[in-house]
JSON list of C-alpha atoms and ligand atoms in Angstrom, two decimals:
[
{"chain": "A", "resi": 1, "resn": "UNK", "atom": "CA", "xyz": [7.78, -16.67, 22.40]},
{"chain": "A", "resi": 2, "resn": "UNK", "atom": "CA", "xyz": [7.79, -13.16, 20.49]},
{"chain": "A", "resi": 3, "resn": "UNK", "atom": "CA", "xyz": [4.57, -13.03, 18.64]},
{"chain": "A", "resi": 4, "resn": "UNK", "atom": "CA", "xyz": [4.77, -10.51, 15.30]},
{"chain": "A", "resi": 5, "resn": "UNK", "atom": "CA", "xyz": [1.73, -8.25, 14.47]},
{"chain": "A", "resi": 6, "resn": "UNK", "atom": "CA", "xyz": [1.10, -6.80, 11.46]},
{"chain": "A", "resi": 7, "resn": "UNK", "atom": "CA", "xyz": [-0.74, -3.87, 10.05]},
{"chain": "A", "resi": 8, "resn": "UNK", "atom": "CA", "xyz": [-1.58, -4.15, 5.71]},
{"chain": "A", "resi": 9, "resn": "UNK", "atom": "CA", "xyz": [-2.98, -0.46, 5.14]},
{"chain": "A", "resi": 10, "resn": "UNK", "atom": "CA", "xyz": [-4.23, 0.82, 1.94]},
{"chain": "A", "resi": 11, "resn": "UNK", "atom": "CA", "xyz": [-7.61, 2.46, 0.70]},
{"chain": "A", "resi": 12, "resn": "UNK", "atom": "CA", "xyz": [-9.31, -0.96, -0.05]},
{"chain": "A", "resi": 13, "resn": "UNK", "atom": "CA", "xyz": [-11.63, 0.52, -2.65]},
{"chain": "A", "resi": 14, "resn": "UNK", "atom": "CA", "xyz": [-12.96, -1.83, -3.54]},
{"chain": "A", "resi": 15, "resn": "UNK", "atom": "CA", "xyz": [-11.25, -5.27, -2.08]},
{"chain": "A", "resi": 16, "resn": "UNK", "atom": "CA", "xyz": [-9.98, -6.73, -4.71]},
{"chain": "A", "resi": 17, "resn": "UNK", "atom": "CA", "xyz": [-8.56, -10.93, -5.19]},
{"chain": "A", "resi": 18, "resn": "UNK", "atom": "CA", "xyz": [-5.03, -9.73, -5.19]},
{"chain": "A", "resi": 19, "resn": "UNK", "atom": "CA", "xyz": [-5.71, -7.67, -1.90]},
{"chain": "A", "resi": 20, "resn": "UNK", "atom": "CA", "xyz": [-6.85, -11.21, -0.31]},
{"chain": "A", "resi": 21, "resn": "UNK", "atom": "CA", "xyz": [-4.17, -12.99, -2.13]},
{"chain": "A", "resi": 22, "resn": "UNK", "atom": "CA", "xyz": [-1.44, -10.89, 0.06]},
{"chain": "A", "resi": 23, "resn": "UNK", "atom": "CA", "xyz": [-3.73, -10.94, 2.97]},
{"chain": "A", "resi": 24, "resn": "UNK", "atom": "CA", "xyz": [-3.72, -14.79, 2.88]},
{"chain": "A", "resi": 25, "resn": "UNK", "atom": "CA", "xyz": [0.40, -14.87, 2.70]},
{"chain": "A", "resi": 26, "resn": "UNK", "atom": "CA", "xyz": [0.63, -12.16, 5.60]},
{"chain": "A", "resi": 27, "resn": "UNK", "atom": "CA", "xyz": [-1.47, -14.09, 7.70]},
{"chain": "A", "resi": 28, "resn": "UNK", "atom": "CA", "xyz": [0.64, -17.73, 7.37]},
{"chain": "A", "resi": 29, "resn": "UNK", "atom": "CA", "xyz": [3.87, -15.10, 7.93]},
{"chain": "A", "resi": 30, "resn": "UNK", "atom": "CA", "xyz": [2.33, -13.11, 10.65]},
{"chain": "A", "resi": 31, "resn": "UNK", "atom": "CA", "xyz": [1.25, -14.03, 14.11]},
{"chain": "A", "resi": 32, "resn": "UNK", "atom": "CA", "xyz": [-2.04, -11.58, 13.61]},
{"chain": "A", "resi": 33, "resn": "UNK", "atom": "CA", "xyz": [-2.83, -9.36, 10.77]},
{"chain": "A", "resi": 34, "resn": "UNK", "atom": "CA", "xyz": [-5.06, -6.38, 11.08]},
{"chain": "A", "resi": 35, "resn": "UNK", "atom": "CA", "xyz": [-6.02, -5.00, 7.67]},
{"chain": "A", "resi": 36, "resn": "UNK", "atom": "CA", "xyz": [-5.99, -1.23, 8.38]},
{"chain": "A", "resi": 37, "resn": "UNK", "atom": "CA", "xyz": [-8.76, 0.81, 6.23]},
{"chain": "A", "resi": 38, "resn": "UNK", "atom": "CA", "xyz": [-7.34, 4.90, 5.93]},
{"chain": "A", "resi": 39, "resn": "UNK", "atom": "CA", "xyz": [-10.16, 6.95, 6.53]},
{"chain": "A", "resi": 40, "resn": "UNK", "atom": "CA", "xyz": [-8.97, 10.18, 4.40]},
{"chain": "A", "resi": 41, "resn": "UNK", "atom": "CA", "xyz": [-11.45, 12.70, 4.09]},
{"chain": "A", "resi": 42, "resn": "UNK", "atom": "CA", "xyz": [-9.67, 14.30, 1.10]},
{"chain": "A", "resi": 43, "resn": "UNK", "atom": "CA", "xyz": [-10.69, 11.32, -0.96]},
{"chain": "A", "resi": 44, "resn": "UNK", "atom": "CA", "xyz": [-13.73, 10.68, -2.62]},
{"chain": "A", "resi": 45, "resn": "UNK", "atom": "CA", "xyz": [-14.07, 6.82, -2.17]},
{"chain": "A", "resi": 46, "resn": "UNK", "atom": "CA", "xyz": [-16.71, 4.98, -4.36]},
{"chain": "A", "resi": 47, "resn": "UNK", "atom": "CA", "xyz": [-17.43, 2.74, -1.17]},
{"chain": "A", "resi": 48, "resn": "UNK", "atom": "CA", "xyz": [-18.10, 3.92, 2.16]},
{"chain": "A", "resi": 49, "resn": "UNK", "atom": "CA", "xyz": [-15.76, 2.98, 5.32]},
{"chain": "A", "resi": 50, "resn": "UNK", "atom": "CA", "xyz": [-18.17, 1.02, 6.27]},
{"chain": "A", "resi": 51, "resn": "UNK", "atom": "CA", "xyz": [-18.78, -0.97, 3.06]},
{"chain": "A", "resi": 52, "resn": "UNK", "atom": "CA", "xyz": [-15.31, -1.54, 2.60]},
{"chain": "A", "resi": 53, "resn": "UNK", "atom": "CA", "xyz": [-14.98, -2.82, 6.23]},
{"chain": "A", "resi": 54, "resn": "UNK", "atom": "CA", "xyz": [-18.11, -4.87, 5.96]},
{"chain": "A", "resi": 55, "resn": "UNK", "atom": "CA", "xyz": [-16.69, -6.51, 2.44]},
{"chain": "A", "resi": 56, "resn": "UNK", "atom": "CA", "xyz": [-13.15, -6.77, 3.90]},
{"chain": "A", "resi": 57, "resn": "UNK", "atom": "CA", "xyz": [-14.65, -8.57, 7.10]},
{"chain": "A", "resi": 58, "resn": "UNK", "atom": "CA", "xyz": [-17.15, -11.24, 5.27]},
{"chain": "A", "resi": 59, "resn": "UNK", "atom": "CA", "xyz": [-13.51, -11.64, 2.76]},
{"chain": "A", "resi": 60, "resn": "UNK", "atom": "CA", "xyz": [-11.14, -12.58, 5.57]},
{"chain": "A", "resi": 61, "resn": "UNK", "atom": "CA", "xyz": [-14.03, -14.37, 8.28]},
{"chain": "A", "resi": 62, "resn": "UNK", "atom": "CA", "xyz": [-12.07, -17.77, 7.54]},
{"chain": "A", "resi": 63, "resn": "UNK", "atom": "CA", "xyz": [-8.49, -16.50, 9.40]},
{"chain": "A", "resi": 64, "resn": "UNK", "atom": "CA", "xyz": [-8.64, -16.68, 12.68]},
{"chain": "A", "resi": 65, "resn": "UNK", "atom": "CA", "xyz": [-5.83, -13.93, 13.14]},
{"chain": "A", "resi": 66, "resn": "UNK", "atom": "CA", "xyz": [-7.36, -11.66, 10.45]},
{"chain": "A", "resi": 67, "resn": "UNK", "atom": "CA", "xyz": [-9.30, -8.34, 11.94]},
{"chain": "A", "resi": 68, "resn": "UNK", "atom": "CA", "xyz": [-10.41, -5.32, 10.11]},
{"chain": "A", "resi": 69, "resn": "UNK", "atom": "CA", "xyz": [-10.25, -1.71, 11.41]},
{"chain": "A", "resi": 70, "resn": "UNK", "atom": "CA", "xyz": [-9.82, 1.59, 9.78]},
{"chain": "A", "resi": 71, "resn": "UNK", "atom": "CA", "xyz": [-7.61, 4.19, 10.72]},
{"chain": "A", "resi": 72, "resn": "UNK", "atom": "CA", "xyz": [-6.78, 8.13, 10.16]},
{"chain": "A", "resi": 73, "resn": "UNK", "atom": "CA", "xyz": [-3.66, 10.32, 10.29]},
{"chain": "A", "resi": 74, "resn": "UNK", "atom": "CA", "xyz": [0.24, 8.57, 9.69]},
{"chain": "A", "resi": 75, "resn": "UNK", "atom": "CA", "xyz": [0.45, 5.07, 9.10]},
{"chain": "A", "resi": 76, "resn": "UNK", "atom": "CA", "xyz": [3.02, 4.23, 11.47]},
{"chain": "A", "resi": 77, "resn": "UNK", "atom": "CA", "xyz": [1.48, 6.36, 14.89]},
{"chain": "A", "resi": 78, "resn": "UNK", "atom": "CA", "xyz": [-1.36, 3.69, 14.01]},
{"chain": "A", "resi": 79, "resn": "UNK", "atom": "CA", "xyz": [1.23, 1.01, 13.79]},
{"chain": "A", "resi": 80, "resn": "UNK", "atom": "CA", "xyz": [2.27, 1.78, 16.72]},
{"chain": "A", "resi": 81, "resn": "UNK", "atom": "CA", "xyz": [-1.40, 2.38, 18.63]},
{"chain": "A", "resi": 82, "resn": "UNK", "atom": "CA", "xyz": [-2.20, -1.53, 18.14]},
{"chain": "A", "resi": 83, "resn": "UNK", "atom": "CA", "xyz": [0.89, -2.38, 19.00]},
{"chain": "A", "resi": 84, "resn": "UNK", "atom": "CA", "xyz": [2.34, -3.82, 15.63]},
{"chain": "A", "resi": 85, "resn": "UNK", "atom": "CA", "xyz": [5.90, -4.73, 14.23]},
{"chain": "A", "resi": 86, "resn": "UNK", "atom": "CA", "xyz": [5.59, -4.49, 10.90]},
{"chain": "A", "resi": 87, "resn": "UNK", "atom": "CA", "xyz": [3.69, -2.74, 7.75]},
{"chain": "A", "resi": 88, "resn": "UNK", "atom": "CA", "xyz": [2.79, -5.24, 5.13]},
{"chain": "A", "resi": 89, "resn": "UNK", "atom": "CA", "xyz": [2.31, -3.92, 1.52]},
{"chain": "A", "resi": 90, "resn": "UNK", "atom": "CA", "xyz": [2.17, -5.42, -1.85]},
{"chain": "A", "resi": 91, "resn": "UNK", "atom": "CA", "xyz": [4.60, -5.08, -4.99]},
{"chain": "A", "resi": 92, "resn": "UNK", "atom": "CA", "xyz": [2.95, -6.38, -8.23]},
{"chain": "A", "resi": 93, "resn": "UNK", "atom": "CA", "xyz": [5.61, -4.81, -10.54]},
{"chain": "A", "resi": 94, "resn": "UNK", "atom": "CA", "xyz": [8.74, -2.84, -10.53]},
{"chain": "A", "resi": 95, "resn": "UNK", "atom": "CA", "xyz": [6.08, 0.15, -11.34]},
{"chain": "A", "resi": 96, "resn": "UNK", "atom": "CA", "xyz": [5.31, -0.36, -7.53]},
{"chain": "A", "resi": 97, "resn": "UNK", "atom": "CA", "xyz": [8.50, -0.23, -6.02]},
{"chain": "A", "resi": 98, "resn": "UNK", "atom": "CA", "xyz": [9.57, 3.48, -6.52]},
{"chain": "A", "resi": 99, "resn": "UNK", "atom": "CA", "xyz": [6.23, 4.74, -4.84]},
{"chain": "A", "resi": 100, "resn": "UNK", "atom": "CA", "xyz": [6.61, 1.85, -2.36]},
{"chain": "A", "resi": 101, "resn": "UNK", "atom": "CA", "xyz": [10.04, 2.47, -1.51]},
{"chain": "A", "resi": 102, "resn": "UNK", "atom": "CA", "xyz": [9.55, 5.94, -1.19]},
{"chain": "A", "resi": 103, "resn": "UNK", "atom": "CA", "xyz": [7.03, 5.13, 1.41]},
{"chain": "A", "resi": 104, "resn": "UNK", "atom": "CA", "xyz": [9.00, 2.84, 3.25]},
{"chain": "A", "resi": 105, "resn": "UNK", "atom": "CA", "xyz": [11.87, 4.96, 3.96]},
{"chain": "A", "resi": 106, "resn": "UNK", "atom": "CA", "xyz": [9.81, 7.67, 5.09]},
{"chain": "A", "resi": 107, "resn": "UNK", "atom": "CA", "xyz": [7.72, 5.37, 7.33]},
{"chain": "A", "resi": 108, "resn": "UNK", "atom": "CA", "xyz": [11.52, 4.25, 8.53]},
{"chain": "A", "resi": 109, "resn": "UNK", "atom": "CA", "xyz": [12.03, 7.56, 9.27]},
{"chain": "A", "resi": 110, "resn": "UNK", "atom": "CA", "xyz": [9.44, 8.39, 10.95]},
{"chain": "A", "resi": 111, "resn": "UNK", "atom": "CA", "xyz": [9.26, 5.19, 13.15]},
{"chain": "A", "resi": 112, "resn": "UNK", "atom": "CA", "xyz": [12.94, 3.38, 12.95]},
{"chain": "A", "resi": 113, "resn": "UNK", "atom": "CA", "xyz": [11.81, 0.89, 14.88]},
{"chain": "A", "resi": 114, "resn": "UNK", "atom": "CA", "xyz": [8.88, -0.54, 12.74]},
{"chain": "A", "resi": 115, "resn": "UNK", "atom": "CA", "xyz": [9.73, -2.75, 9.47]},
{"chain": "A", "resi": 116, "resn": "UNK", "atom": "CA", "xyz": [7.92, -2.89, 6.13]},
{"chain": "A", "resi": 117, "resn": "UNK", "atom": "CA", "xyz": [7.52, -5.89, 4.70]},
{"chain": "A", "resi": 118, "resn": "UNK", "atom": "CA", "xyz": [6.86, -6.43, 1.20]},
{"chain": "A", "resi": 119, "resn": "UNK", "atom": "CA", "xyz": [5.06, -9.17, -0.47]},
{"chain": "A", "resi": 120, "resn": "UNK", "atom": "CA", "xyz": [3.96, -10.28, -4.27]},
{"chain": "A", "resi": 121, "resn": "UNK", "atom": "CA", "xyz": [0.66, -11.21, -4.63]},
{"chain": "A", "resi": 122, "resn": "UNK", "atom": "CA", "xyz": [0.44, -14.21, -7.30]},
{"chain": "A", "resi": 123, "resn": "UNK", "atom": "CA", "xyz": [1.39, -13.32, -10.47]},
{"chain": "A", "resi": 124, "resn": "UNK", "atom": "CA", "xyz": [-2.12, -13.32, -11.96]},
{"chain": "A", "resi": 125, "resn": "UNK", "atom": "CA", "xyz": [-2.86, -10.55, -9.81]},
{"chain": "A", "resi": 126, "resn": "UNK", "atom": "CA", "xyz": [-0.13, -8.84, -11.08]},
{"chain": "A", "resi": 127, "resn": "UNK", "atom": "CA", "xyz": [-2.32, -6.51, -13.14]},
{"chain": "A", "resi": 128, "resn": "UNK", "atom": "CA", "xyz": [-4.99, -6.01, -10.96]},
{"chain": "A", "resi": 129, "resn": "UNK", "atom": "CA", "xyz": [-5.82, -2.59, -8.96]},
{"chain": "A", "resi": 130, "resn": "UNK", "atom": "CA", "xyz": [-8.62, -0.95, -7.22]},
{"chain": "A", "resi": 131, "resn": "UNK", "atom": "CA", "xyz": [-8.29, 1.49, -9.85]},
{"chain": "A", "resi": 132, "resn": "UNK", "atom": "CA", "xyz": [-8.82, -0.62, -12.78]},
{"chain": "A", "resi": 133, "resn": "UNK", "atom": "CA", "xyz": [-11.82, -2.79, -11.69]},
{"chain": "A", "resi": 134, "resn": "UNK", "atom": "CA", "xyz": [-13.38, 0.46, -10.81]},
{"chain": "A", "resi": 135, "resn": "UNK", "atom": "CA", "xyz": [-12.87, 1.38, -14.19]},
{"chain": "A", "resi": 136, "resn": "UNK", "atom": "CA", "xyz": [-14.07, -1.83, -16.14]},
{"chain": "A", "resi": 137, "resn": "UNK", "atom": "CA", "xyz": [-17.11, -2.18, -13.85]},
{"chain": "A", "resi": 138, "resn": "UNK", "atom": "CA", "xyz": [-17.93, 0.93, -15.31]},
{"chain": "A", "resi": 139, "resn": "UNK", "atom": "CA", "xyz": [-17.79, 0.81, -18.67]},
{"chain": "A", "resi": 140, "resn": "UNK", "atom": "CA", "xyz": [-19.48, -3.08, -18.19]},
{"chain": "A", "resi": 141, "resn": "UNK", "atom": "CA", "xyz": [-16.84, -5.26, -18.68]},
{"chain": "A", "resi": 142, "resn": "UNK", "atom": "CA", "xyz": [-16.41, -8.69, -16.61]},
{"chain": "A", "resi": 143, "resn": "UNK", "atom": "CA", "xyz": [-14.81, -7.92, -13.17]},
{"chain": "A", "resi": 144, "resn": "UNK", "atom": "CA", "xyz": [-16.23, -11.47, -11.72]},
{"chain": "A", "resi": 145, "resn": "UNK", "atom": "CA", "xyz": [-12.42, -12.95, -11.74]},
{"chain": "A", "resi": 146, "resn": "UNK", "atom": "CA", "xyz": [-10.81, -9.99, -10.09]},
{"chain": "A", "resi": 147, "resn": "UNK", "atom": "CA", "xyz": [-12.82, -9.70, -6.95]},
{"chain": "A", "resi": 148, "resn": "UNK", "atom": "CA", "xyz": [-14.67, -11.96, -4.46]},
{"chain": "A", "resi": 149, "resn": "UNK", "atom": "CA", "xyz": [-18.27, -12.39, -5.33]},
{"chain": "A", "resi": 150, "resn": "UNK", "atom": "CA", "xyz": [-19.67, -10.32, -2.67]},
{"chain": "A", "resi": 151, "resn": "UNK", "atom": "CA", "xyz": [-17.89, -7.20, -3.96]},
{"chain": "A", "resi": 152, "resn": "UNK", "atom": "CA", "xyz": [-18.77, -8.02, -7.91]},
{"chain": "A", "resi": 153, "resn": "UNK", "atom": "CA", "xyz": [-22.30, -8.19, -6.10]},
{"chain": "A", "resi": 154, "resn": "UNK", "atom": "CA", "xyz": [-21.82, -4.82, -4.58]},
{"chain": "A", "resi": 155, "resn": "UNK", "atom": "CA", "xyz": [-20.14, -3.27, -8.00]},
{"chain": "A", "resi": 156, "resn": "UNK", "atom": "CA", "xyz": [-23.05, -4.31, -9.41]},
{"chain": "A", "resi": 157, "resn": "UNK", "atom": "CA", "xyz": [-25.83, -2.60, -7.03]},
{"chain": "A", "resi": 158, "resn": "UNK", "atom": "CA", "xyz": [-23.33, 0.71, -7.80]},
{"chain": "A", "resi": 159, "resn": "UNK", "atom": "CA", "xyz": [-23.92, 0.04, -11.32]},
{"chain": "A", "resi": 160, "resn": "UNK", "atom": "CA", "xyz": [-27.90, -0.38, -11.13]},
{"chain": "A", "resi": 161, "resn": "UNK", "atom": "CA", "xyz": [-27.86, 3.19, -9.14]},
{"chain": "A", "resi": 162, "resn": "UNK", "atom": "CA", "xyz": [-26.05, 4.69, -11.68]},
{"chain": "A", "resi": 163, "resn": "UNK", "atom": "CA", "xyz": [-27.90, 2.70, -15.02]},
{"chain": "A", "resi": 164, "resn": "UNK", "atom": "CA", "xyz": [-31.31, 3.30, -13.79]},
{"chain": "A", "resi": 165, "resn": "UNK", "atom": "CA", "xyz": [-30.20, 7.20, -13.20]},
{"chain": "A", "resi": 166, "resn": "UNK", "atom": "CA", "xyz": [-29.28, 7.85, -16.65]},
{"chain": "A", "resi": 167, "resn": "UNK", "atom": "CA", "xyz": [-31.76, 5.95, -18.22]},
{"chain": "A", "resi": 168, "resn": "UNK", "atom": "CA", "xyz": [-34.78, 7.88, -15.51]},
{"chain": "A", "resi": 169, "resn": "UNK", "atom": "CA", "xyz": [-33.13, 11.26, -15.23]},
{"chain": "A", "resi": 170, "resn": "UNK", "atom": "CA", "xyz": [-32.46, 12.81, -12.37]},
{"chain": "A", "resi": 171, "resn": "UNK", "atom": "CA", "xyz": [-36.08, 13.90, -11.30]},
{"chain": "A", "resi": 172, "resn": "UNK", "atom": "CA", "xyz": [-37.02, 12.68, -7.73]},
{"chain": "A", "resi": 173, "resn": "UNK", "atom": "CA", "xyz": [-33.41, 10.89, -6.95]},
{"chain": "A", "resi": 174, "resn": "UNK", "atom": "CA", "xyz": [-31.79, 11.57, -3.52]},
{"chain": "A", "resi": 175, "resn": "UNK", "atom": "CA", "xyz": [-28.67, 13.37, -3.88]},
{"chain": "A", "resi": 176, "resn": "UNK", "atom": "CA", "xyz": [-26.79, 9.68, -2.57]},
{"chain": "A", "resi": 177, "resn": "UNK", "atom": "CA", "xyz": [-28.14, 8.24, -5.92]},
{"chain": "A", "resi": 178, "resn": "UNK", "atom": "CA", "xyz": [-26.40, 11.28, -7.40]},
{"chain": "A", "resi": 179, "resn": "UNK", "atom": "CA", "xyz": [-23.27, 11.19, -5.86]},
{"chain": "A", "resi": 180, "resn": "UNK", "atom": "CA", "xyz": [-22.49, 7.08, -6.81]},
{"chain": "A", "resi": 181, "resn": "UNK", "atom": "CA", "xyz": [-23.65, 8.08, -10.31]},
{"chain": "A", "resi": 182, "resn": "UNK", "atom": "CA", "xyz": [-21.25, 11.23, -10.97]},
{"chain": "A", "resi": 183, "resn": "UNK", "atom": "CA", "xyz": [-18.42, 8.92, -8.75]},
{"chain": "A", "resi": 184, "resn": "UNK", "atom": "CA", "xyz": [-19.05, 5.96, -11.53]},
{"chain": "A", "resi": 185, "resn": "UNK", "atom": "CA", "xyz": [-19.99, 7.76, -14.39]},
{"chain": "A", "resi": 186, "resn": "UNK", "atom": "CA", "xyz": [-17.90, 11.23, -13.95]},
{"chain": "A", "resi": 187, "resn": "UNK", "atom": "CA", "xyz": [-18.04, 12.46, -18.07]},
{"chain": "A", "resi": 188, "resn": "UNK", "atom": "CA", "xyz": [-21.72, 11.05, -19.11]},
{"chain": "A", "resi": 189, "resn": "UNK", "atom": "CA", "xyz": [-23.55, 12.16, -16.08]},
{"chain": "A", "resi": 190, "resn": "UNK", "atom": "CA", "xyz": [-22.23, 15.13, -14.98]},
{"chain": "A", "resi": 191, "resn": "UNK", "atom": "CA", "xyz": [-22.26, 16.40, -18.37]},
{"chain": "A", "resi": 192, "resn": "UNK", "atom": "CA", "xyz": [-26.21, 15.63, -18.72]},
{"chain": "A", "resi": 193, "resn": "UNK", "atom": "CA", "xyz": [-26.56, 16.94, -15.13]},
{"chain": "A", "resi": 194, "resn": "UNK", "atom": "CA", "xyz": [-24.91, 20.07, -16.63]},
{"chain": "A", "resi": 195, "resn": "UNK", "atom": "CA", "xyz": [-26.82, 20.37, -19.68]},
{"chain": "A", "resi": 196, "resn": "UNK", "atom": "CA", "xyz": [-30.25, 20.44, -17.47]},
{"chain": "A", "resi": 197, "resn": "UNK", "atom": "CA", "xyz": [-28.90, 22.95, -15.56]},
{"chain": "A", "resi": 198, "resn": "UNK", "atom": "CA", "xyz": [-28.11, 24.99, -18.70]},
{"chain": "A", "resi": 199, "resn": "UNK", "atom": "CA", "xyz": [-31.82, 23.95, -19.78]},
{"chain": "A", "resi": 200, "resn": "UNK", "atom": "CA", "xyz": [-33.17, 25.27, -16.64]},
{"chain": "A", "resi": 201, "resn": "UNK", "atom": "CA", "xyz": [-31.35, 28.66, -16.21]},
{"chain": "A", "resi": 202, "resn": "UNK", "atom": "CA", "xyz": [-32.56, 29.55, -20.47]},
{"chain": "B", "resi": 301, "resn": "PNS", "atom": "O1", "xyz": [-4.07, 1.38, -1.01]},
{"chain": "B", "resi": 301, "resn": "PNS", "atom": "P1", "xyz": [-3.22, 2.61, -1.10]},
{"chain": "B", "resi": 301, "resn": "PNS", "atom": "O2", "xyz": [-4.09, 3.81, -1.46]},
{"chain": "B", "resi": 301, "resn": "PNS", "atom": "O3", "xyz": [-2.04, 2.44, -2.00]},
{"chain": "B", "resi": 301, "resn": "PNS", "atom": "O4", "xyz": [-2.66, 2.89, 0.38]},
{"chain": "B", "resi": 301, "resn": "PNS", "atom": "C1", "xyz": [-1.83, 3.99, 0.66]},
{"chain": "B", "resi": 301, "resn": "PNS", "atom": "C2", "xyz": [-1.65, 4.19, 2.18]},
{"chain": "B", "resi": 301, "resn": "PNS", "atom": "C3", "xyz": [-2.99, 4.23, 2.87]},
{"chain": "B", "resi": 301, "resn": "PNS", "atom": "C4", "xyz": [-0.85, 3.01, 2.73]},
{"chain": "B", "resi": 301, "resn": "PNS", "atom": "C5", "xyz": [-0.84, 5.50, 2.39]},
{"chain": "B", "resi": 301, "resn": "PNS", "atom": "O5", "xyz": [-1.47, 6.54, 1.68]},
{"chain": "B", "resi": 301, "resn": "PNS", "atom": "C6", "xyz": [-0.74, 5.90, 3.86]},
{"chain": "B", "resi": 301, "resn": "PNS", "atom": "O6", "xyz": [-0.02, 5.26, 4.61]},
{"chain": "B", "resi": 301, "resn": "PNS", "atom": "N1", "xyz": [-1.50, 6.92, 4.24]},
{"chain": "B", "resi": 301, "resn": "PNS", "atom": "C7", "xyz": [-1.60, 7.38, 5.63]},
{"chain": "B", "resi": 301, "resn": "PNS", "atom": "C8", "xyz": [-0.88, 8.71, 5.84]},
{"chain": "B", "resi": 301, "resn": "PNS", "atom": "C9", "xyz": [0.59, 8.49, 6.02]},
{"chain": "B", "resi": 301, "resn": "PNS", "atom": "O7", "xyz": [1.05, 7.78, 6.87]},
{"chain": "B", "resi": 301, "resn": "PNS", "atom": "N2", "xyz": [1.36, 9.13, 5.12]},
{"chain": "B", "resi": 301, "resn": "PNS", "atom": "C10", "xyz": [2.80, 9.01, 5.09]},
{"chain": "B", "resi": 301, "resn": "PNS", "atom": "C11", "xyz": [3.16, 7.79, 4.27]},
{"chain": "B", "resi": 301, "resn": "PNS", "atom": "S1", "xyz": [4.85, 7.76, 3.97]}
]
């Protein structure tokens, strides 16, 4: 019997419930399911690779034909690597489709022979992105509904880095604690960061 692998790609950062959401529907659809995390050096992620794998992995431990693994360069040449038959990505609104579809083709292009299939996550996911929980973690608002509790927990450590920063200064911090503060609080800290320097230099 022909058995269907799948690869569900993205940036992953962070995981988020409508991310597991589509992962649980690939995996009933799919034979096995490897969510593929793109290591792009271009990007400043607010999690590690290896965060996002470890959160990903403790996320999906209860499907047995689940695996994590990241990835670099063209989608599909991966696709191909491991052997799968098919891209999986999620459309939450008709927002999604252009970018999506745009994507597709050129992955079609690219690699006729390889499908992408699209999925909706649950509607109450509909809303949710990477992007935004980012944000509202940020500025302190609730994210505990919008992402498993080990990456709220994680969200949370980011935030205590970047809390006990401003509210210490920056005297005697490692230039890690530095980084997750200007990556979560770009304006406030950057700007005080700034201002020191100015305060320094006069
Ligand atoms: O979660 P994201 O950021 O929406 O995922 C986008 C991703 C990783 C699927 C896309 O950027 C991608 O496939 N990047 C790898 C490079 C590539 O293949 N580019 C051509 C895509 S048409």
């Amino acid at each position: 019997m022909k058995r269907i692998k799948a690869i569900y790609p993205g940036s992953f950062d962070p995981p988020t419930n409508g991310h597991l959401d589509l992962i649980e529907r690939g995996s009933e659809i799919f034979d096995e399911l490897v969510v593929a995390i793109l290591r792009n050096p271009e990007k400043d992620p607010l999690f590690s690779l290896s965060e996002r794998r470890q959160m990903l992995e403790s996320m999906t431990k209860g499907f047995d034909n689940v695996s994590i693994d990241t990835f670099h360069g063209l989608t599909v040449d991966y696709a191909l690597r491991v052997g799968a038959r098919a891209i999986l990505r999620g459309i939450r609104a008709i927002s999604d489709y252009e970018y999506e579809l745009q994507m597709a083709l050129m992955n079609r292009k690219l690699q006729p022979g390889l499908e992408t299939v699209f999925m909706m996550p649950a509607e109450k996911y509909s809303y949710l992105s990477s992007r935004l929980v980012r944000e509202v973690a940020e500025l302190g608002g609730a994210i505990d509904c919008l992402v498993p509790e080990l990456v709220a927990q994680k969200l949370r450590e980011k935030m205590d880095v970047a809390h006990k920063f401003t509210a210490a200064g920056d005297a005697g911090r490692h230039d890690s604690d530095l980084k997750t503060v200007e990556r979560m609080t770009p304006v406030s800290v950057t700007s005080e960061r700034k201002h020191k320097s100015r305060k320094r230099k006069s």
